[in-house]
JSON list of C-alpha atoms in Angstrom, two decimals:
[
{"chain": "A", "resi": 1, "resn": "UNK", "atom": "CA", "xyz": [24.01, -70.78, 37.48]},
{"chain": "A", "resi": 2, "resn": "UNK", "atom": "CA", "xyz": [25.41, -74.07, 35.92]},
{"chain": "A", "resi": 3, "resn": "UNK", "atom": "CA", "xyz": [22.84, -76.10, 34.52]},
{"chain": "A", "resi": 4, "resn": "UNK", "atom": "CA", "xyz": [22.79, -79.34, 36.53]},
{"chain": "A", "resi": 5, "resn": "UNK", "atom": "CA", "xyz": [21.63, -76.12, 38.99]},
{"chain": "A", "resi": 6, "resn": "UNK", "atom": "CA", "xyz": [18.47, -76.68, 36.60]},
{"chain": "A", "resi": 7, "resn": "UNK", "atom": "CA", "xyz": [15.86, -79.89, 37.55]},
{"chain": "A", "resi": 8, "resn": "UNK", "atom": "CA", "xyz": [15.85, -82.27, 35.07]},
{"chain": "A", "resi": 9, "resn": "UNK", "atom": "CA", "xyz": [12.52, -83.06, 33.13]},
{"chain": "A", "resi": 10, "resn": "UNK", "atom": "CA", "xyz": [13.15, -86.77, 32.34]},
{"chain": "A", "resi": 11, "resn": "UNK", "atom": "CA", "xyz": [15.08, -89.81, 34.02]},
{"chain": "A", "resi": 12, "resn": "UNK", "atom": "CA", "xyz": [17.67, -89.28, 30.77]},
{"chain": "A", "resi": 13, "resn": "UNK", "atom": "CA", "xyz": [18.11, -86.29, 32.24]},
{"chain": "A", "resi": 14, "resn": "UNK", "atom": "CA", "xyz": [18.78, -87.59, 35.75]},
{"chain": "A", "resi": 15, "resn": "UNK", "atom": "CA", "xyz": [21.61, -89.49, 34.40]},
{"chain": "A", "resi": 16, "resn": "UNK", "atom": "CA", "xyz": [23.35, -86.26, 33.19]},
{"chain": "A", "resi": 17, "resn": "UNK", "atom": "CA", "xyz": [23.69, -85.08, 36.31]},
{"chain": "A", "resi": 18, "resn": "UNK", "atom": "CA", "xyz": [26.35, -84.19, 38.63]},
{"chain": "A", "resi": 19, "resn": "UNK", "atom": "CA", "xyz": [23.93, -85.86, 41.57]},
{"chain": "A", "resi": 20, "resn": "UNK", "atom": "CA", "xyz": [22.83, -88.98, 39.72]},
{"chain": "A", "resi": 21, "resn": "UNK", "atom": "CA", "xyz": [23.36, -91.13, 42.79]},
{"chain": "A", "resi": 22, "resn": "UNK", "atom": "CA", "xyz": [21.10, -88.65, 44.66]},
{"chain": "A", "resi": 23, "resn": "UNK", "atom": "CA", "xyz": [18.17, -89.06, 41.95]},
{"chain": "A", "resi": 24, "resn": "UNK", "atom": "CA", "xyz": [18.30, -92.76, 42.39]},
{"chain": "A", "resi": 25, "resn": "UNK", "atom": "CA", "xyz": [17.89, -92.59, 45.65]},
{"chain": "A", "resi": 26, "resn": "UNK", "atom": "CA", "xyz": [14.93, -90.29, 45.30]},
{"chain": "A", "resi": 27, "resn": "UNK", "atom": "CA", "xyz": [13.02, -92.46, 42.86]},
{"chain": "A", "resi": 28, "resn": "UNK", "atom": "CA", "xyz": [13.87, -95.59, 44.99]},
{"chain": "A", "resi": 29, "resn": "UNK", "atom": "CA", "xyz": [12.07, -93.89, 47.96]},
{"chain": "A", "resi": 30, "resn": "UNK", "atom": "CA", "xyz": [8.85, -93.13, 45.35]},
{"chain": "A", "resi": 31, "resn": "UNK", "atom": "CA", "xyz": [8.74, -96.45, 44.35]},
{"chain": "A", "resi": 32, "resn": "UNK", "atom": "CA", "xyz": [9.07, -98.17, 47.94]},
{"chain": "A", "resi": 33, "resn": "UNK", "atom": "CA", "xyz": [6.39, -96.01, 48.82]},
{"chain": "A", "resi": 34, "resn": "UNK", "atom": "CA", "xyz": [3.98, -97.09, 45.93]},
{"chain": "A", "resi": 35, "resn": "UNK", "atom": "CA", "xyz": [4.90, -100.55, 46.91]},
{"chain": "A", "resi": 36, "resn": "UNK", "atom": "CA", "xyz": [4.81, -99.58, 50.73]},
{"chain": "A", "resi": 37, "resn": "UNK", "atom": "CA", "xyz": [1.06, -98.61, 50.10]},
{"chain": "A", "resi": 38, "resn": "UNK", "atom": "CA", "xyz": [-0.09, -101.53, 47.44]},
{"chain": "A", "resi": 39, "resn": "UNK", "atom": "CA", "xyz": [-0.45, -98.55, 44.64]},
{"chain": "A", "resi": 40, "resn": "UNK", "atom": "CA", "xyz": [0.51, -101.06, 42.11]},
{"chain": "A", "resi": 41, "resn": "UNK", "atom": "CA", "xyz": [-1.62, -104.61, 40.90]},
{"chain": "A", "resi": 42, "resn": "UNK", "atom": "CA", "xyz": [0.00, -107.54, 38.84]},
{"chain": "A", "resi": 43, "resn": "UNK", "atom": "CA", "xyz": [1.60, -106.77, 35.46]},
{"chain": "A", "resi": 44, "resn": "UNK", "atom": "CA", "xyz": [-0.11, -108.50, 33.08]},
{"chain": "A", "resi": 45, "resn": "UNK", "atom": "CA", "xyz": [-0.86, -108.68, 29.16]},
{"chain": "A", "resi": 46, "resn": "UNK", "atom": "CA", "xyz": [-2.60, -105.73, 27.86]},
{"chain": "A", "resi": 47, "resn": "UNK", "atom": "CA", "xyz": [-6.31, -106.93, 28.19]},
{"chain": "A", "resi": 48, "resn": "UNK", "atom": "CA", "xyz": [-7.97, -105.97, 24.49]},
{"chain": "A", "resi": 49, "resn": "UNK", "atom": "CA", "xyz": [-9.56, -102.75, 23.95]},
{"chain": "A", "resi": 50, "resn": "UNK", "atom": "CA", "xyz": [-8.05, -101.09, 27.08]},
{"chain": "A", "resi": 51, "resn": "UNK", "atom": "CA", "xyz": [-5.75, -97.79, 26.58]},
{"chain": "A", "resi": 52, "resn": "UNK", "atom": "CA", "xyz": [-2.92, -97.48, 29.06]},
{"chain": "A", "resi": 53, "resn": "UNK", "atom": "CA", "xyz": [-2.45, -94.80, 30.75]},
{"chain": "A", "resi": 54, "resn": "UNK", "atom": "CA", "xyz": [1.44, -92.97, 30.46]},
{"chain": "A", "resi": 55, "resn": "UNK", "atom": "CA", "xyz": [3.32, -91.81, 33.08]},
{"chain": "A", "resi": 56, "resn": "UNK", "atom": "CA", "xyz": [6.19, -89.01, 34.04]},
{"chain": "A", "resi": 57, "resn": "UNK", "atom": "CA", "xyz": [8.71, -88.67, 36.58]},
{"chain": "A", "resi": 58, "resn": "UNK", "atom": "CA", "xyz": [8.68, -85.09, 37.95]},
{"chain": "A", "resi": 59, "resn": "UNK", "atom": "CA", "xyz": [12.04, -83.93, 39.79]},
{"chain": "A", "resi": 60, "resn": "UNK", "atom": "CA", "xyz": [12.43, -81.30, 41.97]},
{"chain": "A", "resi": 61, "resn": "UNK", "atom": "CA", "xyz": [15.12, -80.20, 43.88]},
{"chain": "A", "resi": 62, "resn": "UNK", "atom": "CA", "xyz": [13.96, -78.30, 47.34]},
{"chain": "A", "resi": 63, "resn": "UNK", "atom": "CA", "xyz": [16.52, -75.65, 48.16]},
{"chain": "A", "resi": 64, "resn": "UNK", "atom": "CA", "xyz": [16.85, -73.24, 51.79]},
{"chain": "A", "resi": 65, "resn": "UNK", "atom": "CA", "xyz": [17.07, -69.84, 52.06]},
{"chain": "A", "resi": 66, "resn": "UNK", "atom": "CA", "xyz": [21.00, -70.11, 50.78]},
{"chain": "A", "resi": 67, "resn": "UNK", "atom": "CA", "xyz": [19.86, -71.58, 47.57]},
{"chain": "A", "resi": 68, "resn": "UNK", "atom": "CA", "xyz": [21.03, -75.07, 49.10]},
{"chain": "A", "resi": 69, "resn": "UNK", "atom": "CA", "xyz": [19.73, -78.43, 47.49]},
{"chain": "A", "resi": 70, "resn": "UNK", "atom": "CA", "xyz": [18.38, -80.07, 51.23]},
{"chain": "A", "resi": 71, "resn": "UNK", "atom": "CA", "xyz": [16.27, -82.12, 49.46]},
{"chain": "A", "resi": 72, "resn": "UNK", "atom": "CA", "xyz": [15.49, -84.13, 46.40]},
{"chain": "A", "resi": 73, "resn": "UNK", "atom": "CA", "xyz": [11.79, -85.41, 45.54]},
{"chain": "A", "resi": 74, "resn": "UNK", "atom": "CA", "xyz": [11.00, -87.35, 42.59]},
{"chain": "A", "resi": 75, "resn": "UNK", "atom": "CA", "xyz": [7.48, -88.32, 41.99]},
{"chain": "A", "resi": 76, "resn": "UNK", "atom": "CA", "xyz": [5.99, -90.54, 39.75]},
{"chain": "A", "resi": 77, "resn": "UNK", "atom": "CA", "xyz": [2.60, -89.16, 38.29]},
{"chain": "A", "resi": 78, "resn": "UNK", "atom": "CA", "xyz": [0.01, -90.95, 35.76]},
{"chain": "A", "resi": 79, "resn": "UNK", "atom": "CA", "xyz": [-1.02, -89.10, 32.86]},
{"chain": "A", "resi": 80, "resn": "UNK", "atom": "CA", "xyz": [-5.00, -88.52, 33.48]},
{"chain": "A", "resi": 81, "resn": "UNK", "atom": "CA", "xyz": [-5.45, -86.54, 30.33]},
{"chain": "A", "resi": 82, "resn": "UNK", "atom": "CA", "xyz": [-5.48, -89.32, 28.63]},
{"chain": "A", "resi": 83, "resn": "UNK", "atom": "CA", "xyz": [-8.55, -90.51, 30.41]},
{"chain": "A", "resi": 84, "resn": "UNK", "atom": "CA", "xyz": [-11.85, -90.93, 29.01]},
{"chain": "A", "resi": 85, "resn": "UNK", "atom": "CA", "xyz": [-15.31, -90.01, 30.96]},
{"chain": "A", "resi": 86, "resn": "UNK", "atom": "CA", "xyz": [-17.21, -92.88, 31.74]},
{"chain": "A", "resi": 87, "resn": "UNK", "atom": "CA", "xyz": [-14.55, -95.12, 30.51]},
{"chain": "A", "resi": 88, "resn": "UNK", "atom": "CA", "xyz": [-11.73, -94.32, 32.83]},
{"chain": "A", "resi": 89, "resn": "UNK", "atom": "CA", "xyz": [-13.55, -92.38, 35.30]},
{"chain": "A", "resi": 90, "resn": "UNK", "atom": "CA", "xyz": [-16.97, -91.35, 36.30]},
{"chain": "A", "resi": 91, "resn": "UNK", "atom": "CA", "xyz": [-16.29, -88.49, 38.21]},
{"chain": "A", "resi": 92, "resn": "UNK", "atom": "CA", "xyz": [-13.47, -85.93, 38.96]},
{"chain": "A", "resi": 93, "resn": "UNK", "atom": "CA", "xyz": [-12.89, -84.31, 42.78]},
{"chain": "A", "resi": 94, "resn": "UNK", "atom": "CA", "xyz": [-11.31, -81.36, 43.66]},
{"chain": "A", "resi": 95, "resn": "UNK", "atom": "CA", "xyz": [-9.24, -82.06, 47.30]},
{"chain": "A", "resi": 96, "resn": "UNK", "atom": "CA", "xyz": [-9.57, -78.59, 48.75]},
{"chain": "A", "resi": 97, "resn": "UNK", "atom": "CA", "xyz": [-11.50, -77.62, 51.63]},
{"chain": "A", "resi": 98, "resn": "UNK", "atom": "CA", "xyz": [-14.16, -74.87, 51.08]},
{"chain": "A", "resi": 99, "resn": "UNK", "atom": "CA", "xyz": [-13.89, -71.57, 52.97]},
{"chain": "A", "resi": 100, "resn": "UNK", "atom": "CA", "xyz": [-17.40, -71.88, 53.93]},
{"chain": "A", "resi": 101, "resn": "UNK", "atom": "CA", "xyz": [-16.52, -76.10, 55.30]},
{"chain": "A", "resi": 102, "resn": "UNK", "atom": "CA", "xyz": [-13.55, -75.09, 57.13]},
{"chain": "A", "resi": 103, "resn": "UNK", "atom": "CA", "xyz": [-15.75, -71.83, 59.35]},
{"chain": "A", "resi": 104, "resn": "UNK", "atom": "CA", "xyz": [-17.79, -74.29, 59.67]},
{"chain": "A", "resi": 105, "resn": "UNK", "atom": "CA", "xyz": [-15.36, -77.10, 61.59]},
{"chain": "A", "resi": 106, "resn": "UNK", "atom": "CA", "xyz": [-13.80, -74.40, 63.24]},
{"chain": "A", "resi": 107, "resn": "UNK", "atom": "CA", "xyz": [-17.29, -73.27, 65.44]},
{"chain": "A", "resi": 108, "resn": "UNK", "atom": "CA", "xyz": [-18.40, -77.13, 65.47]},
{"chain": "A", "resi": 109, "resn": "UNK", "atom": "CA", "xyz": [-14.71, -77.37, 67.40]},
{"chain": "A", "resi": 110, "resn": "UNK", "atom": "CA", "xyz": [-15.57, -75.01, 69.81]},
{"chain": "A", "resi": 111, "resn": "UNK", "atom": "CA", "xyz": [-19.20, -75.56, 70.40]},
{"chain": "A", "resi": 112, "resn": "UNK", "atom": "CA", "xyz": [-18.14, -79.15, 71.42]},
{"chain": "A", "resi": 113, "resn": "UNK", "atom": "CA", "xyz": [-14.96, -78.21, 73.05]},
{"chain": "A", "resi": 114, "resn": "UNK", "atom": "CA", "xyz": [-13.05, -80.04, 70.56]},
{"chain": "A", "resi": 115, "resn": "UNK", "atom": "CA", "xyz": [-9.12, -79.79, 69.58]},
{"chain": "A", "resi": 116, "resn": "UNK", "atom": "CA", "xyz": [-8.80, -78.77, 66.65]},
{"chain": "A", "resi": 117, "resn": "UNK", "atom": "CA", "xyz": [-5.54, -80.32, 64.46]},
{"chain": "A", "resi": 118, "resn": "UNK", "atom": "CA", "xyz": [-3.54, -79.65, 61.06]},
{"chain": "A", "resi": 119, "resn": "UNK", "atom": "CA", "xyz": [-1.77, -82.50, 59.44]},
{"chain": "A", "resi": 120, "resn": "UNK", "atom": "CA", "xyz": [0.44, -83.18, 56.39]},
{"chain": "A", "resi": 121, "resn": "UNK", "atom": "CA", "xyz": [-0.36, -86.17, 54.75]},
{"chain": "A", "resi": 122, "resn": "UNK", "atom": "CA", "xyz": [2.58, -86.68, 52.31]},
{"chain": "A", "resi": 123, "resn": "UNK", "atom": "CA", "xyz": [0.78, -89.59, 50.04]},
{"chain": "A", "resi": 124, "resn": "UNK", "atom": "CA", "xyz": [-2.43, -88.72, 50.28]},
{"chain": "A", "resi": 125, "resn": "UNK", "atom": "CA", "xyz": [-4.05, -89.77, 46.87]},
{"chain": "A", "resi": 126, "resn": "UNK", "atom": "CA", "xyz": [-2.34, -93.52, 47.16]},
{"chain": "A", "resi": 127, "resn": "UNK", "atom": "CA", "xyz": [-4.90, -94.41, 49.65]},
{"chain": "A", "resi": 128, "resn": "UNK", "atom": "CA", "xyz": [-7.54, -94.17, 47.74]},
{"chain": "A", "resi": 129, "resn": "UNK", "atom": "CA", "xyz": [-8.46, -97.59, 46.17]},
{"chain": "A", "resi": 130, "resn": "UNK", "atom": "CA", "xyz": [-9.75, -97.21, 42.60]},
{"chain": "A", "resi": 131, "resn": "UNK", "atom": "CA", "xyz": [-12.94, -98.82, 41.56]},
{"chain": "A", "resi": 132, "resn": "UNK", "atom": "CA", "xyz": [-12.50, -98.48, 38.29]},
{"chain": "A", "resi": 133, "resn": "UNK", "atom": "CA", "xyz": [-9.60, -100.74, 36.27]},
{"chain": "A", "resi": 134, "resn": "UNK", "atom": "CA", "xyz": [-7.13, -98.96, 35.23]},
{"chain": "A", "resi": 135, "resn": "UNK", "atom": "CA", "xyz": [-3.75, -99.90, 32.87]},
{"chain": "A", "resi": 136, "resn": "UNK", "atom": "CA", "xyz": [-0.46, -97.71, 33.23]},
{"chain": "A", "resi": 137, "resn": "UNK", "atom": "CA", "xyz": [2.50, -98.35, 31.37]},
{"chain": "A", "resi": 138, "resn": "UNK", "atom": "CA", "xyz": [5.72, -99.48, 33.84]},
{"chain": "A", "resi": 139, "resn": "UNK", "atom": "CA", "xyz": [7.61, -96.83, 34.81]},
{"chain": "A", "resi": 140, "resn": "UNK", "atom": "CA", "xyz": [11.27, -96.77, 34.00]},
{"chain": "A", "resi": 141, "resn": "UNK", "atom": "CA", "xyz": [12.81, -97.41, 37.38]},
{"chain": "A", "resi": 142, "resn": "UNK", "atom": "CA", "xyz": [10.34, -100.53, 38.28]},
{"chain": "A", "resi": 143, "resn": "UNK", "atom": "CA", "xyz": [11.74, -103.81, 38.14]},
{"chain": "A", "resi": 144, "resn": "UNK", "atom": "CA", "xyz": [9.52, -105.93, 35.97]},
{"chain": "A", "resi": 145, "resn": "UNK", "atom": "CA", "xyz": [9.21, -109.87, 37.39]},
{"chain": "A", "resi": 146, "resn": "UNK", "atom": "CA", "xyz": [12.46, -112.37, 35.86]},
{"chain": "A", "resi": 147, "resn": "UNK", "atom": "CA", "xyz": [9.72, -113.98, 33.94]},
{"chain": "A", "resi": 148, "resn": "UNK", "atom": "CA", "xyz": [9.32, -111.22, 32.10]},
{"chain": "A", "resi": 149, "resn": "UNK", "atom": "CA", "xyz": [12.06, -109.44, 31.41]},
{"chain": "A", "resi": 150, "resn": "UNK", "atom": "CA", "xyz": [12.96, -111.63, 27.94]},
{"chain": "A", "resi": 151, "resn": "UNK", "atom": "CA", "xyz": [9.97, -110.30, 26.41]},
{"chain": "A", "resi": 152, "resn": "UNK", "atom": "CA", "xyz": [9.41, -106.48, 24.98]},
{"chain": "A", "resi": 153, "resn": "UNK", "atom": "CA", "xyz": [8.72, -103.64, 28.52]},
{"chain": "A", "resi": 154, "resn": "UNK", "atom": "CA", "xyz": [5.81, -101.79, 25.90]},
{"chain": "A", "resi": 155, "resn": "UNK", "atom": "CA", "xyz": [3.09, -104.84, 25.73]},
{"chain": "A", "resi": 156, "resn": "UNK", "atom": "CA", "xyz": [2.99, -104.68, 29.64]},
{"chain": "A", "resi": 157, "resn": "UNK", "atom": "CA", "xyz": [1.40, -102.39, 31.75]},
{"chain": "A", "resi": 158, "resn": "UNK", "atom": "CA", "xyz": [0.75, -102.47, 35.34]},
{"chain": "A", "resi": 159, "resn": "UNK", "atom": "CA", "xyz": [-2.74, -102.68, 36.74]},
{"chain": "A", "resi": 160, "resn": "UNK", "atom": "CA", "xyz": [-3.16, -100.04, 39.32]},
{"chain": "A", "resi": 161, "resn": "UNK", "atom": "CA", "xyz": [-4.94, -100.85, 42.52]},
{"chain": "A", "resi": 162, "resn": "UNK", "atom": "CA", "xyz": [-4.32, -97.27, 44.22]},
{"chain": "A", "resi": 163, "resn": "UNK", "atom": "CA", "xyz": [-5.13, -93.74, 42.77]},
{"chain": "A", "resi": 164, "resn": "UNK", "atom": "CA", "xyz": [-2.07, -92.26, 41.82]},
{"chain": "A", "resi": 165, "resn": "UNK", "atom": "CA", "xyz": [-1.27, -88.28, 41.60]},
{"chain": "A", "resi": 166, "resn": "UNK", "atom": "CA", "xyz": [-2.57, -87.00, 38.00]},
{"chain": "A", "resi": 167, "resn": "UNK", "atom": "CA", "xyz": [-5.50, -89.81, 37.60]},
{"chain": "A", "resi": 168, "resn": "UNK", "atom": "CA", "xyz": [-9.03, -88.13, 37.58]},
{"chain": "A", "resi": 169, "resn": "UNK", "atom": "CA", "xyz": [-11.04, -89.92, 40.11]},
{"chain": "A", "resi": 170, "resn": "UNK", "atom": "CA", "xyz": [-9.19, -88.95, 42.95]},
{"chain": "A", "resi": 171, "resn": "UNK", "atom": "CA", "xyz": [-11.43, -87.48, 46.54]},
{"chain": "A", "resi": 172, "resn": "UNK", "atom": "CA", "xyz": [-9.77, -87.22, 49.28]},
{"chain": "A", "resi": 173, "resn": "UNK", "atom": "CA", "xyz": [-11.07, -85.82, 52.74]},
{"chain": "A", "resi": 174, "resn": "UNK", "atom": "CA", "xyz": [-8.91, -81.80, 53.07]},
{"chain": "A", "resi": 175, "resn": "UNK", "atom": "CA", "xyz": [-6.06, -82.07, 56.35]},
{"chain": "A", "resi": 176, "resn": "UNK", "atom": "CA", "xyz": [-8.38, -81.34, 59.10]},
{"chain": "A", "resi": 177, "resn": "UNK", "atom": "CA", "xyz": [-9.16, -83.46, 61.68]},
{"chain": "A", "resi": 178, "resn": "UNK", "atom": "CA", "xyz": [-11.46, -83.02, 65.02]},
{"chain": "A", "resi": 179, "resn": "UNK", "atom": "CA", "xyz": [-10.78, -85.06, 68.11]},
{"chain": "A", "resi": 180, "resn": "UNK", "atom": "CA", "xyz": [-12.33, -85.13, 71.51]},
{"chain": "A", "resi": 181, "resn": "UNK", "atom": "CA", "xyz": [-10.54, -83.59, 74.17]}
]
């Protein structure tokens, strides 16, 4: 197994690899996504008192049955632990759909004759809008605005307007959906 065979951890990582142009490409797509969906606000000054929130890239390379790279996926993912209660968030959700809920939709399909549906919803946790403000340092990869980019990356973060995977106040409705037949 040679080790670019291995995902990389970090983007200095990425650019060790055999398939750099591939992991460009695969962050790209994040980020047009997060900017697809509004996930990120204006970057402004770090207001006083707030702590920003960090970040990480996670890579992963999806492989078939052959051990064959048909995919690559790079997300970006907000670091949550370093949330406070009842600063950063109030409450914390857990997206999974009960055993008991899901018996439950199933007979309420078929008492009212209804079709019953599974669906993948690949960004799920960027719809959510936060109610909360919360400050995330810019990823590496993000272009910061030309009137910024004579002054120091660190002193601005990016105000979220979107949950992002790893925050803490994340619900989200579980993949089922009923419709009328």
């Amino acid at each position: 197994m040679d080790e670019d065979d291995n995902d990389p951890q970090t983007m200095e990582e990425c650019r060790h690899q055999n398939d750099l142009k591939n992991w460009k490409k695969t962050i790209q797509e994040e980020l047009d996504s997060l900017n697809k969906r509004e996930v990120f606000g204006p970057i402004t000054p770090t207001p006083e008192g707030v702590k920003l929130v960090g970040y990480k890239w996670v890579f992963v390379r999806k492989r078939n049955e052959q051990n064959e790279v048909v995919r690559y996926k790079a997300r970006l993912v907000a670091q949550g632990f370093t949330q406070k209660p009842g600063i950063d968030y109030i409450e914390t959700y857990s997206p999974v759909v009960d055993a008991t809920i899901l018996r439950f939709l199933i007979n309420l399909s078929v008492i009212k004759q209804l079709k019953m549906q599974l669906m993948d919803v690949v960004t799920t946790y960027q719809y959510r809008s936060l109610d909360i403000d919360i400050y995330m340092r810019i990823p590496k990869g993000l272009k910061m605005p030309e009137a910024l980019t004579s002054k120091p990356r660190h002193i601005y973060p990016i105000k979220l307007k979107r949950s992002l995977y790893g925050l803490k106040n994340q619900d989200i409705c579980g993949p089922i959906v009923l419709v009328s037949t």
